[in-house]
Short mmCIF file of C-alpha atoms in Angstrom, two decimals:
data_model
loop_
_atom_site.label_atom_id
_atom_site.label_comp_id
_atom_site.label_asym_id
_atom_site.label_seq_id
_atom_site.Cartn_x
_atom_site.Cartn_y
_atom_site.Cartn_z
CA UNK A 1 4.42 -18.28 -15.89
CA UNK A 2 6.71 -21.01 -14.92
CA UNK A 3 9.11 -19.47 -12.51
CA UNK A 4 7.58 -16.96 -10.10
CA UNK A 5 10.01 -14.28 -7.93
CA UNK A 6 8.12 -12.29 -4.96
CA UNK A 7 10.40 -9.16 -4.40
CA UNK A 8 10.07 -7.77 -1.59
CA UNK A 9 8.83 -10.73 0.91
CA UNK A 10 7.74 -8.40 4.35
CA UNK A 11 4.69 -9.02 6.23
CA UNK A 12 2.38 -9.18 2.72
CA UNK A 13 5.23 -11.30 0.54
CA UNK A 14 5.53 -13.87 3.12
CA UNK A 15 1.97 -14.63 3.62
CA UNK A 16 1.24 -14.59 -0.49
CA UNK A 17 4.42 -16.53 -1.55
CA UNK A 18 3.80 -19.49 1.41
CA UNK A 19 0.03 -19.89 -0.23
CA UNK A 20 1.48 -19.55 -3.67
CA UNK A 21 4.03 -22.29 -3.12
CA UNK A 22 1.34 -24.48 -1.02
CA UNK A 23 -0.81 -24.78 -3.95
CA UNK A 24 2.42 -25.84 -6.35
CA UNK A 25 3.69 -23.15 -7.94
CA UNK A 26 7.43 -22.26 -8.04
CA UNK A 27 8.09 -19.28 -6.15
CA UNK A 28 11.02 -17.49 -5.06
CA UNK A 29 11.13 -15.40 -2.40
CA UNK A 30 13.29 -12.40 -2.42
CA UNK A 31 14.05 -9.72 0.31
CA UNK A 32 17.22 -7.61 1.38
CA UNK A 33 16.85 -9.08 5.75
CA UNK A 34 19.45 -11.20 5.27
CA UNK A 35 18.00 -13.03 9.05
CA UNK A 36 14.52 -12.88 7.28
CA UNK A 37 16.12 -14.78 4.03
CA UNK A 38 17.95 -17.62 6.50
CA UNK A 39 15.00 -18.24 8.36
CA UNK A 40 13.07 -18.81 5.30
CA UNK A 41 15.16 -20.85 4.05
CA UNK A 42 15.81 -23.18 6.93
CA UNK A 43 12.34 -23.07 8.34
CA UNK A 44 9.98 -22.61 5.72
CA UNK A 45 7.61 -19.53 5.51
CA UNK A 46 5.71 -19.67 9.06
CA UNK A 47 2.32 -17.76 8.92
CA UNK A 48 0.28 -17.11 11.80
CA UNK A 49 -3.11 -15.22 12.78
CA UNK A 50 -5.97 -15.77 10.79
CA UNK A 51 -4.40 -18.55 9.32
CA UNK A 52 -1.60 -21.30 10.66
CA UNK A 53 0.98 -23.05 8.29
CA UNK A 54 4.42 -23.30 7.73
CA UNK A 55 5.57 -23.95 3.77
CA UNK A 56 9.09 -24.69 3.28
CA UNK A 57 10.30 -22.22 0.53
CA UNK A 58 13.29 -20.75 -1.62
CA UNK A 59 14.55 -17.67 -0.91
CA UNK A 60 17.22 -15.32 -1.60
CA UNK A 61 18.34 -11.51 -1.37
CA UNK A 62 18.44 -9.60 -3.91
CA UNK A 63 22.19 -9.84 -5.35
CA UNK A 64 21.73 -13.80 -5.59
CA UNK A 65 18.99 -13.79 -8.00
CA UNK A 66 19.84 -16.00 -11.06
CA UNK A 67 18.13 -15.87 -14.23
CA UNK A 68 15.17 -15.13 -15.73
CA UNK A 69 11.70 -14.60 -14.71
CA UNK A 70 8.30 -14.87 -15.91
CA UNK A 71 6.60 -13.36 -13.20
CA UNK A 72 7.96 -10.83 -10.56
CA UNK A 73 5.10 -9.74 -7.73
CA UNK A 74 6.51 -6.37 -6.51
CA UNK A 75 5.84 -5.89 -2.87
CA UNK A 76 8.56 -4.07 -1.50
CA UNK A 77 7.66 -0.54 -0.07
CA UNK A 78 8.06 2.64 -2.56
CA UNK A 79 11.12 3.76 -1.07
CA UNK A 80 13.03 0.74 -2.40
CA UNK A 81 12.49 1.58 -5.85
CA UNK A 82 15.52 2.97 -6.53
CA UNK A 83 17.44 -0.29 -5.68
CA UNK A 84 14.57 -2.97 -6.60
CA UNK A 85 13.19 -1.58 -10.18
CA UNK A 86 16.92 -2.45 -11.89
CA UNK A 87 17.37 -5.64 -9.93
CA UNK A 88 14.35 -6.88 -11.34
CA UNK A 89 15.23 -5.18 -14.48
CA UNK A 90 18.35 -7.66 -14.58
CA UNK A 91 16.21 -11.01 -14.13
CA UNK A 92 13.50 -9.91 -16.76
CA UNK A 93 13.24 -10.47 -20.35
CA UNK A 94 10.42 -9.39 -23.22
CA UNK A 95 8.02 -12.05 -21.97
CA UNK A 96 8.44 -11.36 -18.73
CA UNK A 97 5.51 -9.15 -16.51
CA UNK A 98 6.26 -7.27 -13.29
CA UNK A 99 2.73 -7.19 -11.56
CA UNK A 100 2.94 -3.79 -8.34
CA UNK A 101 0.90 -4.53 -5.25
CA UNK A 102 2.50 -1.89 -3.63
CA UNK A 103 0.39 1.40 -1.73
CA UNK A 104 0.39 4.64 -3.75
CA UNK A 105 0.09 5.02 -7.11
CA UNK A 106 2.59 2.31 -7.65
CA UNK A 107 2.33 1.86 -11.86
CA UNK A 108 3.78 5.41 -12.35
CA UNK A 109 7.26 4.83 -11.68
CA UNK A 110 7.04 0.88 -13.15
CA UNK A 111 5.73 1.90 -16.71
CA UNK A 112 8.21 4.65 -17.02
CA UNK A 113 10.86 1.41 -16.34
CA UNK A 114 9.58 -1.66 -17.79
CA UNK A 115 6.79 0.05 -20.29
CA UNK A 116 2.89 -0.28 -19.97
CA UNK A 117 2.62 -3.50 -21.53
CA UNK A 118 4.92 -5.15 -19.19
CA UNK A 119 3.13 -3.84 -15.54
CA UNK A 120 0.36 -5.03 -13.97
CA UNK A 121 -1.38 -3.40 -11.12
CA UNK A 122 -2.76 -5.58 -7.90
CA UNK A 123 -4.30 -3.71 -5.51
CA UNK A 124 -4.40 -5.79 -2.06
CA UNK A 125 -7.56 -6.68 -0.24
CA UNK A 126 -6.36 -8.14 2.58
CA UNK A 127 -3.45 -7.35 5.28
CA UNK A 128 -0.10 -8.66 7.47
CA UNK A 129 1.94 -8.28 10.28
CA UNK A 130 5.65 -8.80 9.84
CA UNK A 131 6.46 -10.86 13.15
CA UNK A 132 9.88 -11.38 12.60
CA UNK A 133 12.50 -13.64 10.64
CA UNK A 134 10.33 -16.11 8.35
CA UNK A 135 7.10 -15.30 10.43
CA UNK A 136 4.08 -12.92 9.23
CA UNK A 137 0.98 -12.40 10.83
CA UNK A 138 -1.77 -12.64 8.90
CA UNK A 139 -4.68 -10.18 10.32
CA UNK A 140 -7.45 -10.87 7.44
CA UNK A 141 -10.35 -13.15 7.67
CA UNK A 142 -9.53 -15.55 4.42
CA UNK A 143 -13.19 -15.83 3.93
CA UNK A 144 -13.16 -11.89 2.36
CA UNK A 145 -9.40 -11.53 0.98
CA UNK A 146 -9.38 -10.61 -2.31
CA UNK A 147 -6.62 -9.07 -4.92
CA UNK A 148 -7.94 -6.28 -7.66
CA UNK A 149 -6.22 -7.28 -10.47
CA UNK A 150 -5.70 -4.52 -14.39
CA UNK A 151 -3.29 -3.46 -16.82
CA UNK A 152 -1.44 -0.13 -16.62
CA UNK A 153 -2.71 0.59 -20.10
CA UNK A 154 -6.51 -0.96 -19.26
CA UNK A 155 -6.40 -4.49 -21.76
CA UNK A 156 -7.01 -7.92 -20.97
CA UNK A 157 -4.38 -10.00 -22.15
CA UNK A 158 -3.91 -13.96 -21.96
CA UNK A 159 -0.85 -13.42 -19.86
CA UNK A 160 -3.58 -11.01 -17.20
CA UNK A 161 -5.39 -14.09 -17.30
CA UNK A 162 -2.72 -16.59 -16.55
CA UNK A 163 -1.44 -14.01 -13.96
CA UNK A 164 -5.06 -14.07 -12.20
CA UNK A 165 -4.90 -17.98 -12.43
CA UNK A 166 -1.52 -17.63 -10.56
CA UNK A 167 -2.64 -15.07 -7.61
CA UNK A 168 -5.87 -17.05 -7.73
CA UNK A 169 -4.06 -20.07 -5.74
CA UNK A 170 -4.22 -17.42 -2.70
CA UNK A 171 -7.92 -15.90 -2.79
CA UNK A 172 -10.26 -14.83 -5.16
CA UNK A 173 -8.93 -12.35 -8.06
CA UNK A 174 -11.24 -9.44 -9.05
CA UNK A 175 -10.20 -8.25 -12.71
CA UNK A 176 -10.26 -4.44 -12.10
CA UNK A 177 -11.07 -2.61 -15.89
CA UNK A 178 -10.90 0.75 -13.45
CA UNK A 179 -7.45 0.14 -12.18
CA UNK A 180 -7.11 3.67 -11.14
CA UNK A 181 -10.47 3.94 -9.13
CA UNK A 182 -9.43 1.41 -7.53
CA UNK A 183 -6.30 2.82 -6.39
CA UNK A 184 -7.42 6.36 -6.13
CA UNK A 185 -9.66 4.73 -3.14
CA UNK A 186 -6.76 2.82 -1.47
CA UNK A 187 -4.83 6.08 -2.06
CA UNK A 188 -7.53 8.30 -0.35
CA UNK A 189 -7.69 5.90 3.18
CA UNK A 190 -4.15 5.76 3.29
CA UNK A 191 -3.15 9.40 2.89
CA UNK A 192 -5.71 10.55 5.28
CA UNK A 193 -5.48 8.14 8.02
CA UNK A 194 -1.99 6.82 7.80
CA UNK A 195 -0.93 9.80 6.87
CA UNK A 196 -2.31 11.86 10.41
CA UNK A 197 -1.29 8.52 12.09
CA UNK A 198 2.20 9.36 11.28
CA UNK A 199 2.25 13.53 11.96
CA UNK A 200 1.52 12.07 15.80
CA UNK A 201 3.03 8.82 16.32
CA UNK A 202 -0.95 7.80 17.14
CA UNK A 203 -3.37 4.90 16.20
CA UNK A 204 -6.14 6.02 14.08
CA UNK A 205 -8.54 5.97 17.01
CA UNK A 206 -6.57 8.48 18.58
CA UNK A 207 -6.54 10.72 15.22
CA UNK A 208 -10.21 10.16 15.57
CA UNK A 209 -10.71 11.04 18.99
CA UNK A 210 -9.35 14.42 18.56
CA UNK A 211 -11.50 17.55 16.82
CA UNK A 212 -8.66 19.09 15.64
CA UNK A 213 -6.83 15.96 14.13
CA UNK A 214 -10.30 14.52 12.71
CA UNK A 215 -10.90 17.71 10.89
CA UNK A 216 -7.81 17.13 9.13
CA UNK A 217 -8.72 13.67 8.11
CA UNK A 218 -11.92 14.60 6.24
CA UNK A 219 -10.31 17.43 4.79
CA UNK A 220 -7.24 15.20 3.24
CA UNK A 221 -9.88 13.30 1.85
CA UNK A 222 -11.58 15.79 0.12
CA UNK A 223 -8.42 16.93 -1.26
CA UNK A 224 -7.82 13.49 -2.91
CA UNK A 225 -11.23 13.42 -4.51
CA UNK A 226 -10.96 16.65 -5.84
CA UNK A 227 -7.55 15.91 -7.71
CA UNK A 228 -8.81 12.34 -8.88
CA UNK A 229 -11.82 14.20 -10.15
CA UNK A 230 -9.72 16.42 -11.89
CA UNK A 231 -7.69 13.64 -13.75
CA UNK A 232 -10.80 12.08 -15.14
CA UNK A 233 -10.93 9.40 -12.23
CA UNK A 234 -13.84 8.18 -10.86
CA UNK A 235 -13.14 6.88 -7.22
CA UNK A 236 -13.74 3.34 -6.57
CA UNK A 237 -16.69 2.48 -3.70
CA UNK A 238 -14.79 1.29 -0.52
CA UNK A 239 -15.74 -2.11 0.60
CA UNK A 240 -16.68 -1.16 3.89
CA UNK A 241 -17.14 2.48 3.99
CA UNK A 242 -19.36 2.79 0.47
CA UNK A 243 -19.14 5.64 -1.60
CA UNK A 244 -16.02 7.76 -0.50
CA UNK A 245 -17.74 10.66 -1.85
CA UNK A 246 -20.55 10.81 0.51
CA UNK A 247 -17.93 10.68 3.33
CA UNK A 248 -15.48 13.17 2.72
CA UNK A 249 -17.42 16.54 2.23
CA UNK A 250 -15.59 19.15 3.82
CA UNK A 251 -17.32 22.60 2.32
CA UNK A 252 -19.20 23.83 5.34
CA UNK A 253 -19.13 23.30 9.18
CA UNK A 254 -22.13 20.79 9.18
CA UNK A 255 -20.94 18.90 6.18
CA UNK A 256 -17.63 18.04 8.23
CA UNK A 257 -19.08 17.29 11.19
CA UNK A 258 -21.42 14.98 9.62
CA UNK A 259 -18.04 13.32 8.08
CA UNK A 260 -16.32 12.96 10.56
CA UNK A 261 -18.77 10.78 12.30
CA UNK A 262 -18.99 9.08 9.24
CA UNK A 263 -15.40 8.41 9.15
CA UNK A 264 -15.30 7.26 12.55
CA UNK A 265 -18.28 4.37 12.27
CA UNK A 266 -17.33 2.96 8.77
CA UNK A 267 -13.46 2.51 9.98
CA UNK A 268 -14.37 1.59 13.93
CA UNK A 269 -13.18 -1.93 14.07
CA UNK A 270 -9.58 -0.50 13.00
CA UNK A 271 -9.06 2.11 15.81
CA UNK A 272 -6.47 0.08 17.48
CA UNK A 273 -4.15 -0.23 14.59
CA UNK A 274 -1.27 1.94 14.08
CA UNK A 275 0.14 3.44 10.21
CA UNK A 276 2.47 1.01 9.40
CA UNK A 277 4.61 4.95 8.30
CA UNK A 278 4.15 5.84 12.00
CA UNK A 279 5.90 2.10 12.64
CA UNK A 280 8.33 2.77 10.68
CA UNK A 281 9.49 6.37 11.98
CA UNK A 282 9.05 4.93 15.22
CA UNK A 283 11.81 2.02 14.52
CA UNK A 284 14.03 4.93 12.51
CA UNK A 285 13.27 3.90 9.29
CA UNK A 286 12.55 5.92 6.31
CA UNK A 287 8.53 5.72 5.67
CA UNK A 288 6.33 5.43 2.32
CA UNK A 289 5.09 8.96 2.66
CA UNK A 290 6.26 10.16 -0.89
CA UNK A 291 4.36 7.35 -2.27
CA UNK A 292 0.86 7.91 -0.44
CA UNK A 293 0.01 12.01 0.40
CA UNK A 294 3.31 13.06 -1.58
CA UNK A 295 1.99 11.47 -4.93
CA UNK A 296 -1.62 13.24 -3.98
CA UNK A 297 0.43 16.55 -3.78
CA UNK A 298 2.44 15.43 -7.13
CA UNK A 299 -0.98 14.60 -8.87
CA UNK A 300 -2.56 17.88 -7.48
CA UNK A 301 0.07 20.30 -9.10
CA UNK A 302 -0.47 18.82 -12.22
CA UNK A 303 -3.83 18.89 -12.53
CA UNK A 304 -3.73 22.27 -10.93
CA UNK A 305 -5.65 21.62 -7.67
CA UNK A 306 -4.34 23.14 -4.45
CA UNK A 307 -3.96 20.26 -1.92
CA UNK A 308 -2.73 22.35 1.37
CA UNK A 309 -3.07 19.50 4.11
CA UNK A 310 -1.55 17.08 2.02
CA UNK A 311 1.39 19.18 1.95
CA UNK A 312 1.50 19.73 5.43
CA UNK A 313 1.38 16.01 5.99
CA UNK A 314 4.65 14.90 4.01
CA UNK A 315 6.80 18.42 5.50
CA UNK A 316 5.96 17.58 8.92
CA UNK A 317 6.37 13.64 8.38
CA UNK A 318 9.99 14.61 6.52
CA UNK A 319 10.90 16.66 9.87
CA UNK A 320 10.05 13.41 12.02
CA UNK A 321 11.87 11.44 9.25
CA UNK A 322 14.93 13.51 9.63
CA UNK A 323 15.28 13.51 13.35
CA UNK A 324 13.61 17.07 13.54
CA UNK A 325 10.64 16.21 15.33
CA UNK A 326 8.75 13.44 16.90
CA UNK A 327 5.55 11.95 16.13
CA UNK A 328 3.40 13.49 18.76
CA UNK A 329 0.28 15.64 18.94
CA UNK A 330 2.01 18.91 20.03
CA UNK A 331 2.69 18.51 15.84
CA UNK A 332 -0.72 19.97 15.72
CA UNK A 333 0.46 23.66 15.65
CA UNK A 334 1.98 22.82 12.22
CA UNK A 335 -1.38 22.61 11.10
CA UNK A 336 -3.43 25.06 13.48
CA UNK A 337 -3.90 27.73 9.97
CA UNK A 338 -5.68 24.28 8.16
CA UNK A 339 -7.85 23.50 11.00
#
């Protein structure tokens, strides 16, 4: 694990690859923002928020990668796939791993590429603010970041464990045996919240705020445990919010009702924060919503489970993606039959 690339180096990249090079590893750091990729390179990685430093630091774009290597941390968004998975295919070899921290269900479109021995999953305990060229915000207390850390195909190899050692010069590594609990619950809080945040161009507080919007919430939720139950997946506890089970029961009036004020008191102290697919809609940009409620609604068709409000979610967020609509809450009558 010699030479280390970070593809992908937004808000999250940034932050990892200046802690990653601050403890002495070598680490290049790889993004398409050409003004992003200067700054770095002249200033050094500048982090601010939670935690102050500036690291100098390579960096590159894509097309001036050279060679080969050992260890590629994907964090690019799901809708760069198409470009990112053969540049990195280009700058790998047999020995090489390609570890996804990406939102989603990430590992599905990286085995198919690289194979399941090659992919590692990493799901990210912690978060970021992009700030601009070579800045990133980070909004985390360090004291509770954490990375889940598994195999696509579930084994614990020596290269897992030199990969944990690596991520481990950040914060604290969990080795995850139930990689896909673990992402099914990531999955579950980002297609019902973000994915509602970015129908109406609102912060989750203002989702929550509003009966008719909350209702869908719970009931996205409920959707995504009933298709992970279906695949054989048991959904991971929530570090905050406990068992997501408990929360999102949607099969009679009271049981919602009693959810949705569940919903609203474990995720309180995130009200103010906006989907980061509502920011990017907002700014024109094409969002992750394939990735997070389409890949619910991909997963639900073939395990045969109907998953109606997810499917409302990614047409009306394609409409707003398109130019057809804007995020607002008059987008609520797309949805008044699900209510």
């Amino acid at each position: 694990m010699k030479r280390i690339a970070v593809m992908g180096a937004g808000s999250l990249g940034t932050i990892f690859g200046a802690y990653l090079v601050k403890a002495g590893q070598d680490v290049e750091l790889v993004d398409a923002y050409q003004d992003h990729v200067d700054a770095l390179r002249t200033t050094g990685a500048h982090v601010v928020g939670k935690a102050e430093m500036t690291v100098p630091i390579k960096a590159c774009t894509p097309e001036n990668m050279k060679g080969i290597y050992d260890l590629i941390f994907y964090m690019a968004k799901q809708t760069f796939n198409d470009t990112a998975i053969p540049q990195m295919m280009a700058h790998i070899d047999e020995g090489s791993v390609v570890v996804t921290c990406q939102n989603g269900l990430p590992e599905r479109p990286l085995v198919k590429a690289f194979g399941p021995k090659r992919v590692y999953g990493a799901p990210v305990g912690w978060g970021a603010t992009f700030r601009g060229p070579g800045c990133s915000e980070l909004t985390s207390d360090p004291a509770v970041m954490a990375f889940y850390l598994g195999s696509a195909d579930g084994t614990v190899t020596e290269k897992l464990l030199e990969t944990k050692a690596v991520m481990e010069s950040m914060c604290p590594v969990h080795l995850a045996e139930d990689l896909m609990g673990i992402r099914w619950m990531k999955l579950l809080v980002n297609a019902s919240h973000s994915g509602l945040s970015a129908s109406f161009g609102a912060s989750f507080g203002q989702v929550w705020d509003n009966t008719q919007s909350m209702r869908l919430d719970v009931k996205i939720g409920a959707e995504c445990l009933a298709v992970a139950k279906a695949l054989g997946v048991t959904v991971a506890p929530h570090s905050q919010a406990g068992d997501l089970r408990e929360i999102f029961k949607a099969g009679s009036e009271a049981e919602l009702y009693h959810s949705m004020d569940l919903v609203r008191s474990a995720w309180k102290s995130q009200r103010g924060l906006v989907a980061s697919m509502a920011q990017d809609l907002a700014h024109g940009r094409r969002c992750e919503i394939g990735a997070i409620n389409g890949v619910v609604c991909e997963c639900g068709r073939e395990a045969g489970v109907p998953t109606p409000v997810n499917d409302r979610v990614v047409s009306v967020v394609e409409l707003i993606q398109d130019g057809d609509l804007t995020g607002s809450f008059d987008n609520l009558r797309f949805f008044k039959d699900l209510i």
